[in-house]
XYZ file of C-alpha atoms in Angstrom:
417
model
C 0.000 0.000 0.000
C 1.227 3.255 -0.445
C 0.257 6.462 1.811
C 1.534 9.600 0.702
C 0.136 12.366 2.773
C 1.142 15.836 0.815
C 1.036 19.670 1.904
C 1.698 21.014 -1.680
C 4.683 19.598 -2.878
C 6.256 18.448 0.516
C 5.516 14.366 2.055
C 4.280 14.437 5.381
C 3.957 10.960 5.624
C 6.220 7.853 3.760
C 4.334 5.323 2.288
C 4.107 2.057 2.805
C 5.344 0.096 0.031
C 3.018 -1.229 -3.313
C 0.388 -4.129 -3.272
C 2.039 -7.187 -4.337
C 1.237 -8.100 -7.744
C 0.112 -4.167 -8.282
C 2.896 -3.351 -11.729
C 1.648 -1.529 -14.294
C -1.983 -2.016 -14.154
C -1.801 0.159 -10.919
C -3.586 3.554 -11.369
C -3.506 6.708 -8.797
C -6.160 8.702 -7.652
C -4.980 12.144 -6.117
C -6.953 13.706 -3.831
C -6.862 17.034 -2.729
C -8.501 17.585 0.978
C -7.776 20.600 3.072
C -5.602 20.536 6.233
C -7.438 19.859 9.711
C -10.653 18.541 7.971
C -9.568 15.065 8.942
C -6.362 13.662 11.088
C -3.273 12.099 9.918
C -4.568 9.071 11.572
C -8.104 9.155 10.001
C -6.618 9.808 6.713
C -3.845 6.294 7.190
C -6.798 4.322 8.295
C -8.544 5.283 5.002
C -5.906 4.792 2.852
C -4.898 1.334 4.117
C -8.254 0.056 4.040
C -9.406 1.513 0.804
C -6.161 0.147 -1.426
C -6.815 -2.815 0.055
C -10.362 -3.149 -1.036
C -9.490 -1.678 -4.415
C -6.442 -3.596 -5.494
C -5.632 -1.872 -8.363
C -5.617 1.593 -7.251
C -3.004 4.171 -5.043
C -4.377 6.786 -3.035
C -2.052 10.117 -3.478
C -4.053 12.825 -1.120
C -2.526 15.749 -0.948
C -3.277 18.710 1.890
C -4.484 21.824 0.981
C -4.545 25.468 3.063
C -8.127 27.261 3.140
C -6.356 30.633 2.565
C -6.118 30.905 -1.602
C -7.502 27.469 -2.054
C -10.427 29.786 -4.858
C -7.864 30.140 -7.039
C -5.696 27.277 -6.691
C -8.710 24.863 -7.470
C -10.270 26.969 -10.371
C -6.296 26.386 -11.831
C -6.557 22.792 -11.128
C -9.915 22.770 -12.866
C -8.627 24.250 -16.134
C -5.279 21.885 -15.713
C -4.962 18.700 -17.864
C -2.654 17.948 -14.354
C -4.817 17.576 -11.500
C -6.139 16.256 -8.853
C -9.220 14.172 -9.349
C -11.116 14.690 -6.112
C -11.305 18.029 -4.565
C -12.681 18.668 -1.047
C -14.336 22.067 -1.145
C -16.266 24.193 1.117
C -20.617 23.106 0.210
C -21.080 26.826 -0.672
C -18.385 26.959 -2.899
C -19.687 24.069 -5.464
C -21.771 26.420 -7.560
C -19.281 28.857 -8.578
C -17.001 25.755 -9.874
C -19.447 24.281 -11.894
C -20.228 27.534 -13.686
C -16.808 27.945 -14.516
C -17.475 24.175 -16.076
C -14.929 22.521 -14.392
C -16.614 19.220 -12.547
C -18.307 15.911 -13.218
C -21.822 15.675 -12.779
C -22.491 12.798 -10.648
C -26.364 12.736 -10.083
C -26.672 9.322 -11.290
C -23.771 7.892 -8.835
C -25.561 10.000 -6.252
C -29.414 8.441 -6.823
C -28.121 5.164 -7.723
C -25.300 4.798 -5.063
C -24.892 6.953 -2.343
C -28.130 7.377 -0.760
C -28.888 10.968 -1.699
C -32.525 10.931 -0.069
C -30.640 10.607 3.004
C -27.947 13.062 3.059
C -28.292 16.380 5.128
C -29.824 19.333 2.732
C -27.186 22.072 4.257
C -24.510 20.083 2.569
C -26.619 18.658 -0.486
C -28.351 21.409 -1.728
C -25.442 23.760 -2.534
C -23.734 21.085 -4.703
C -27.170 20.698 -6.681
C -26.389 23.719 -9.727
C -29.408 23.616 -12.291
C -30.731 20.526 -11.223
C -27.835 18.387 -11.131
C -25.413 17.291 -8.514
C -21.707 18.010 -8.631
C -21.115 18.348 -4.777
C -20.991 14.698 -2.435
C -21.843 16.068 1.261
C -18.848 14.649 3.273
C -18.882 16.208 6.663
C -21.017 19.113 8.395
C -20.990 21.663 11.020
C -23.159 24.105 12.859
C -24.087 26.087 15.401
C -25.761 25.110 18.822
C -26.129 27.185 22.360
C -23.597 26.430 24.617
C -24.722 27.189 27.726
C -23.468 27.484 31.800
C -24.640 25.216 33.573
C -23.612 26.901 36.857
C -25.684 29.945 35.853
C -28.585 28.322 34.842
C -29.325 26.093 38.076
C -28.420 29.468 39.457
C -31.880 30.785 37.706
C -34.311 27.826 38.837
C -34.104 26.748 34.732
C -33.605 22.647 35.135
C -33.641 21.906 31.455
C -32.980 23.801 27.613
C -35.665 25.269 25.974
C -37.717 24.013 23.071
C -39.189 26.892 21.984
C -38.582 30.495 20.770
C -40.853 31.780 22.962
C -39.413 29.697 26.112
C -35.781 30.629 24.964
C -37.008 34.226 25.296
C -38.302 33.715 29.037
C -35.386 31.719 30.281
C -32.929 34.455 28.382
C -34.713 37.350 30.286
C -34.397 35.578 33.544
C -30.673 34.761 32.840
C -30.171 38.437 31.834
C -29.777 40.119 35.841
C -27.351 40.271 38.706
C -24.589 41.585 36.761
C -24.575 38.987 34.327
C -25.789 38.651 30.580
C -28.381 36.273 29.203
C -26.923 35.423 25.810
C -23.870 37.256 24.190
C -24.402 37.528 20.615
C -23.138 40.056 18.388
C -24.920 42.424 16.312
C -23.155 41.044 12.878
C -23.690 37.373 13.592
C -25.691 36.927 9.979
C -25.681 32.970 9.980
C -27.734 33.013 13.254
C -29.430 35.840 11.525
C -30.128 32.985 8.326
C -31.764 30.325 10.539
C -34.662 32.701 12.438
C -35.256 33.929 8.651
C -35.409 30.213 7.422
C -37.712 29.302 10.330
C -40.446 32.477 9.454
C -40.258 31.361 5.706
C -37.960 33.614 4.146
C -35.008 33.998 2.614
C -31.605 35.892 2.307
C -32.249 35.425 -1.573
C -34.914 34.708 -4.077
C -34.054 32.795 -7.268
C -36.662 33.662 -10.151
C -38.854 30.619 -11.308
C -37.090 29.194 -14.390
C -34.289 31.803 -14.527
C -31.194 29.872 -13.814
C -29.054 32.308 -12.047
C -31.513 35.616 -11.557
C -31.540 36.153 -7.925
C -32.603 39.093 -5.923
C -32.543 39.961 -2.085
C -35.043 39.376 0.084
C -34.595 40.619 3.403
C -37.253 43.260 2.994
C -40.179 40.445 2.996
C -42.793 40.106 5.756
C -40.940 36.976 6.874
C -37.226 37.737 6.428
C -38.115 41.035 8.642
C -39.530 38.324 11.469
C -36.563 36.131 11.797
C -34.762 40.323 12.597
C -36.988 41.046 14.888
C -36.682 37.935 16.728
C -33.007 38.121 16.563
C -33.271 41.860 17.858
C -35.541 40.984 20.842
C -32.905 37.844 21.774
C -29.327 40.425 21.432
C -30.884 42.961 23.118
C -30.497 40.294 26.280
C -27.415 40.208 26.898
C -24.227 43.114 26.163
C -23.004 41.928 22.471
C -21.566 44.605 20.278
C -24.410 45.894 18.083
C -21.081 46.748 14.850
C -19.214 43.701 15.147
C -19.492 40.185 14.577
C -18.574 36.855 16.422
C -15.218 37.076 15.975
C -14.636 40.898 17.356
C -13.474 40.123 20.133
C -13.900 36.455 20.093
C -17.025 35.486 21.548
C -15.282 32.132 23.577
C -12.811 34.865 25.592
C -16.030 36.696 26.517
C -17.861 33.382 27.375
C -14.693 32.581 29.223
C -15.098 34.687 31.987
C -18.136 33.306 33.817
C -20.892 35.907 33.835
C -22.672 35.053 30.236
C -24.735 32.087 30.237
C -25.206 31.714 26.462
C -23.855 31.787 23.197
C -24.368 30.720 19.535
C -21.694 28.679 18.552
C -20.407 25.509 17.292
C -19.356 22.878 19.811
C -15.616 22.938 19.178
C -15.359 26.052 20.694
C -15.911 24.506 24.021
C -12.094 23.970 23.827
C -10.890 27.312 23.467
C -13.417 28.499 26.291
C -11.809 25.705 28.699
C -8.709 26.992 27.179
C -8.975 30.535 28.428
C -10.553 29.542 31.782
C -9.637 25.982 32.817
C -12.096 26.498 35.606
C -15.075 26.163 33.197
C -14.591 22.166 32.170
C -17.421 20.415 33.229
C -19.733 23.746 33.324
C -20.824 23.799 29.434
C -24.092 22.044 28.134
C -25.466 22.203 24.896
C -29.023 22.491 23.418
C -30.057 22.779 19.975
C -31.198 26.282 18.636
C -34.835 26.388 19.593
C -37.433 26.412 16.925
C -40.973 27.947 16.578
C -42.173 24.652 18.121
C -41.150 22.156 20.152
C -41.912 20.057 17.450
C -38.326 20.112 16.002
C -34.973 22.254 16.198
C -34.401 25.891 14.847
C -32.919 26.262 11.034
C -29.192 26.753 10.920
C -26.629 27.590 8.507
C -24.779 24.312 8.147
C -20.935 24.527 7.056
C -19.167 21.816 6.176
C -17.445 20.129 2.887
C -18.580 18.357 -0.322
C -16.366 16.137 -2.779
C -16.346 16.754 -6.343
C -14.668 14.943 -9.162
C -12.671 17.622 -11.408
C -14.132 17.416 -14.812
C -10.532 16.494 -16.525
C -9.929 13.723 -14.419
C -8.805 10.903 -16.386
C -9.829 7.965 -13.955
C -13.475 8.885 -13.181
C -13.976 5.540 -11.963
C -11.116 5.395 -9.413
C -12.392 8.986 -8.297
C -16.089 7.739 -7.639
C -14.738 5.115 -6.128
C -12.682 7.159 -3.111
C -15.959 9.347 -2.842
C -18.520 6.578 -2.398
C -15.525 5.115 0.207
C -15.222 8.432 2.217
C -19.329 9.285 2.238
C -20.359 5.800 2.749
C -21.553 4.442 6.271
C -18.177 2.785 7.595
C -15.805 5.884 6.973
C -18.631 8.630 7.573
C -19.234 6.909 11.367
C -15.026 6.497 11.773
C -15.049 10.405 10.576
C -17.687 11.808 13.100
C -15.905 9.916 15.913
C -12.499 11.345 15.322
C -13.211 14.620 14.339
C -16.868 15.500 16.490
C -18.347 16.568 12.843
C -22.044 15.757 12.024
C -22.411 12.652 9.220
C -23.725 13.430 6.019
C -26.438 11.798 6.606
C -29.332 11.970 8.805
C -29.850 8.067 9.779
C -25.859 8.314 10.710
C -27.053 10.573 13.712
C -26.495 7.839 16.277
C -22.359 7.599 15.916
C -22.228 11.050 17.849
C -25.165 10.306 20.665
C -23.027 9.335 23.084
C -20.860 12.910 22.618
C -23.303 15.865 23.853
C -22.323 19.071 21.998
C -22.040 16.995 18.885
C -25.657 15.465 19.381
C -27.329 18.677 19.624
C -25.280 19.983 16.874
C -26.611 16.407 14.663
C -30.559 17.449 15.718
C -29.743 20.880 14.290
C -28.373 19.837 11.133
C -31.267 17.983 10.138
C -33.032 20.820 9.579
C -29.778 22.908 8.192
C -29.796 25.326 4.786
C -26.808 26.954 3.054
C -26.977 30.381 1.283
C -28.052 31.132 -1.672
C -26.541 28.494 -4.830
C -25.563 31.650 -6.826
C -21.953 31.269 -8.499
C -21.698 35.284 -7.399
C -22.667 34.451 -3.474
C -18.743 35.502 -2.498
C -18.785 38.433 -4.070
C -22.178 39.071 -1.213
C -20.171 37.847 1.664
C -17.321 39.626 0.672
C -18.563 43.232 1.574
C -21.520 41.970 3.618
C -24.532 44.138 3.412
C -26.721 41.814 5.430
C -24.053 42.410 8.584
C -24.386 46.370 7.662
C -28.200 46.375 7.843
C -28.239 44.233 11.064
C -26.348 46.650 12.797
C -28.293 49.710 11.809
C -31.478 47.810 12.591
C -30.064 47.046 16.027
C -28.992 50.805 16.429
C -32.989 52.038 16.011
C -33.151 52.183 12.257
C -36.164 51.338 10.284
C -35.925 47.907 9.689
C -38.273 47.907 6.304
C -36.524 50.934 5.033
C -32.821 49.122 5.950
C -33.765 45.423 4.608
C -34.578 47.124 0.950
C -31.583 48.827 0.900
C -29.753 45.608 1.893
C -32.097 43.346 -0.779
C -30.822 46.069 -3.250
C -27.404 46.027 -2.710
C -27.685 41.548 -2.845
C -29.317 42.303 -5.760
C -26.444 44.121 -7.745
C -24.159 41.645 -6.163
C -25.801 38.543 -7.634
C -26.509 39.934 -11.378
C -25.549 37.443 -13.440
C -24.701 39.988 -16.279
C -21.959 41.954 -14.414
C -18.027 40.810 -14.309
């Protein structure tokens, strides 16, 4: 078998010697995945097991960096010299295939991977026009991670299940010096899922237009999910012009007097990191819905596979996706990394681990933004972070959602460069 582990040019791992018998009739799929999605362990295990199963293929993967990855794959795309499975970012699929540089692989995904199955915030932004180009490999999202310390403090014995209850807890929580919830003004993928849940939508795409989109925070429901976000910030002290990340929500969770924030489970370790004192003091609870009946929507993040149109060994490239998105590798994954399978009936492999369990109920009811090809360009001077600020500030909140819509709008015309 032979392992070789890559970061660009450079082996970060020998291999391990050739099947016997392997000679020329040996073929080698390369496989670009990006650094920390999966450990060096994970990634040996695979290898091993999956030249052994296929005898007459090498696995080459090679690790990528996030930063620049855009460009380096739309190169690699355009290459007759590259890789032949890519591990992308789910909202990143469309702009690739409109650049025509991937293998459509609807039929491997009806007819072998179980596509009914898979979560729709990974598989629905690798569908472009009605085919699929993206295989959902691994997800993420956000939960509440909460103080436990805090809340028995409060009388509250057990997570809400409702908007409405989160609300009343959150008030309750919100006295004696302390804050309910920190959550900053900017945070627009929270912002996504209370929109989702009323209905709406951060963008519309025209019936029958394939790529005509326009914004839609302006409509009736769109304009609930920010006023439910506006009634939940305004419980706690979170910066009304910043986002998560300004300052770093875990530091402020750190120091013991906020008993909630939106997050995704894995920062549990830099809060315990910060203040050692707070192991053992964090629960988890899924982001409340309009009903008990099931979770809140959330943005889910995560990473699809896609087969590079050039490849020259589409076979042997199917092969290592259907290997890494089936059942046995998709259970070993969740384990070792605390990700969310890619599929719904693979909940159970992360039961037993509690942040990752609430963060599993979540993602069965997770979106992605909009499938435009132009979506960066949105994200890249965010108008929806600008408009939640100024709403949270006193403006208008019809009068600042239109000028947000508009400004989507411009940003997703198909017709400018």
């Amino acid at each position: 078998m032979s392992l070789t582990l890559v970061l660009a040019a450079s082996a970060l791992l020998p291999g391990c010697g050739a099947l016997p018998g392997g000679g020329d009739d040996r073929r080698t799929v390369t496989v670009w995945l990006m650094r920390g999605s999966a450990s060096p362990e994970f990634l040996k295990r695979f290898t091993t097991d999956f030249e052994k199963q296929n005898g007459d293929l090498d696995l080459e993967i090679r690790l990528q960096e996030w930063t620049g990855i855009g460009d380096k794959v739309k190169a690699a795309l355009k290459s007759d010299d590259g890789p032949d499975v890519i591990e992308v970012g789910n909202t990143q699929v469309a702009q690739y295939v409109d650049e025509g540089g991937l293998y459509d692989l609807t039929l491997e995904s009806a007819r072998d991977l179980g596509m009914k199955d898979w979560l729709p915030g990974l598989a629905e932004p690798g569908r472009y026009n009605g085919s699929q180009y993206g295989i959902p490999w691994y997800a993420a999202n956000r939960v509440v991670i909460y103080n436990k310390d805090l809340f028995a403090r409060a009388g509250i014995e057990e997570p809400p299940k409702t908007r409405a209850q989160w609300l009343d807890l959150t008030e309750r929580l919100n006295s004696g010096g302390g804050q309910g919830i920190y959550l900053a003004g900017q945070d627009w993928y929270t912002l996504a899922g209370f929109i989702w849940d009323e209905g709406g939508e951060l963008a519309t795409e025209a019936k029958g237009s394939r790529g005509v989109w326009t914004g839609s925070l302006h409509q009736p429901a769109a304009l609930r999910g920010m006023e439910f976000y506006r009634q939940l910030q305004a419980l706690g002290e979170g910066p009304r012009d910043a986002d998560e990340e300004h300052p770093p929500q875990a530091g402020v969770f750190a120091e013991g007097d906020v008993a909630q924030i939106v997050a995704v489970p894995g920062t549990a370790r830099a809060i315990e990191e910060a203040n050692p004192k707070m192991k053992g003091k964090l629960g988890y609870f899924p982001i409340p819905g309009k009903t008990a009946a099931k979770p809140g929507a959330v943005f889910t993040g995560g990473s699809d596979l896609v087969v590079r149109g050039k490849t020259d060994d589409r076979a042997g490239a199917v092969a290592v996706i259907e290997a890494l998105a089936g059942k046995k590798w998709q259970k070993d994954l969740a384990r070792t990394m605390n990700y969310v399978p890619n599929k719904t009936t693979l909940a159970s492999a992360v039961s037993d681990e509690d942040g990752v369990a609430a963060m599993a109920a979540g993602a069965a009811r997770g979106r992605a933004t909009p499938a435009s090809p132009k979506w960066a360009a949105v994200e890249a001077d965010n108008p929806i972070k600008a408009y939640m600020s100024k709403v949270l500030a006193g403006g208008d909140p019809a009068t600042e959602a239109k000028a947000a819509s508009r400004r989507i709008t411009k940003e997703l015309d198909v017709s400018t460069p």
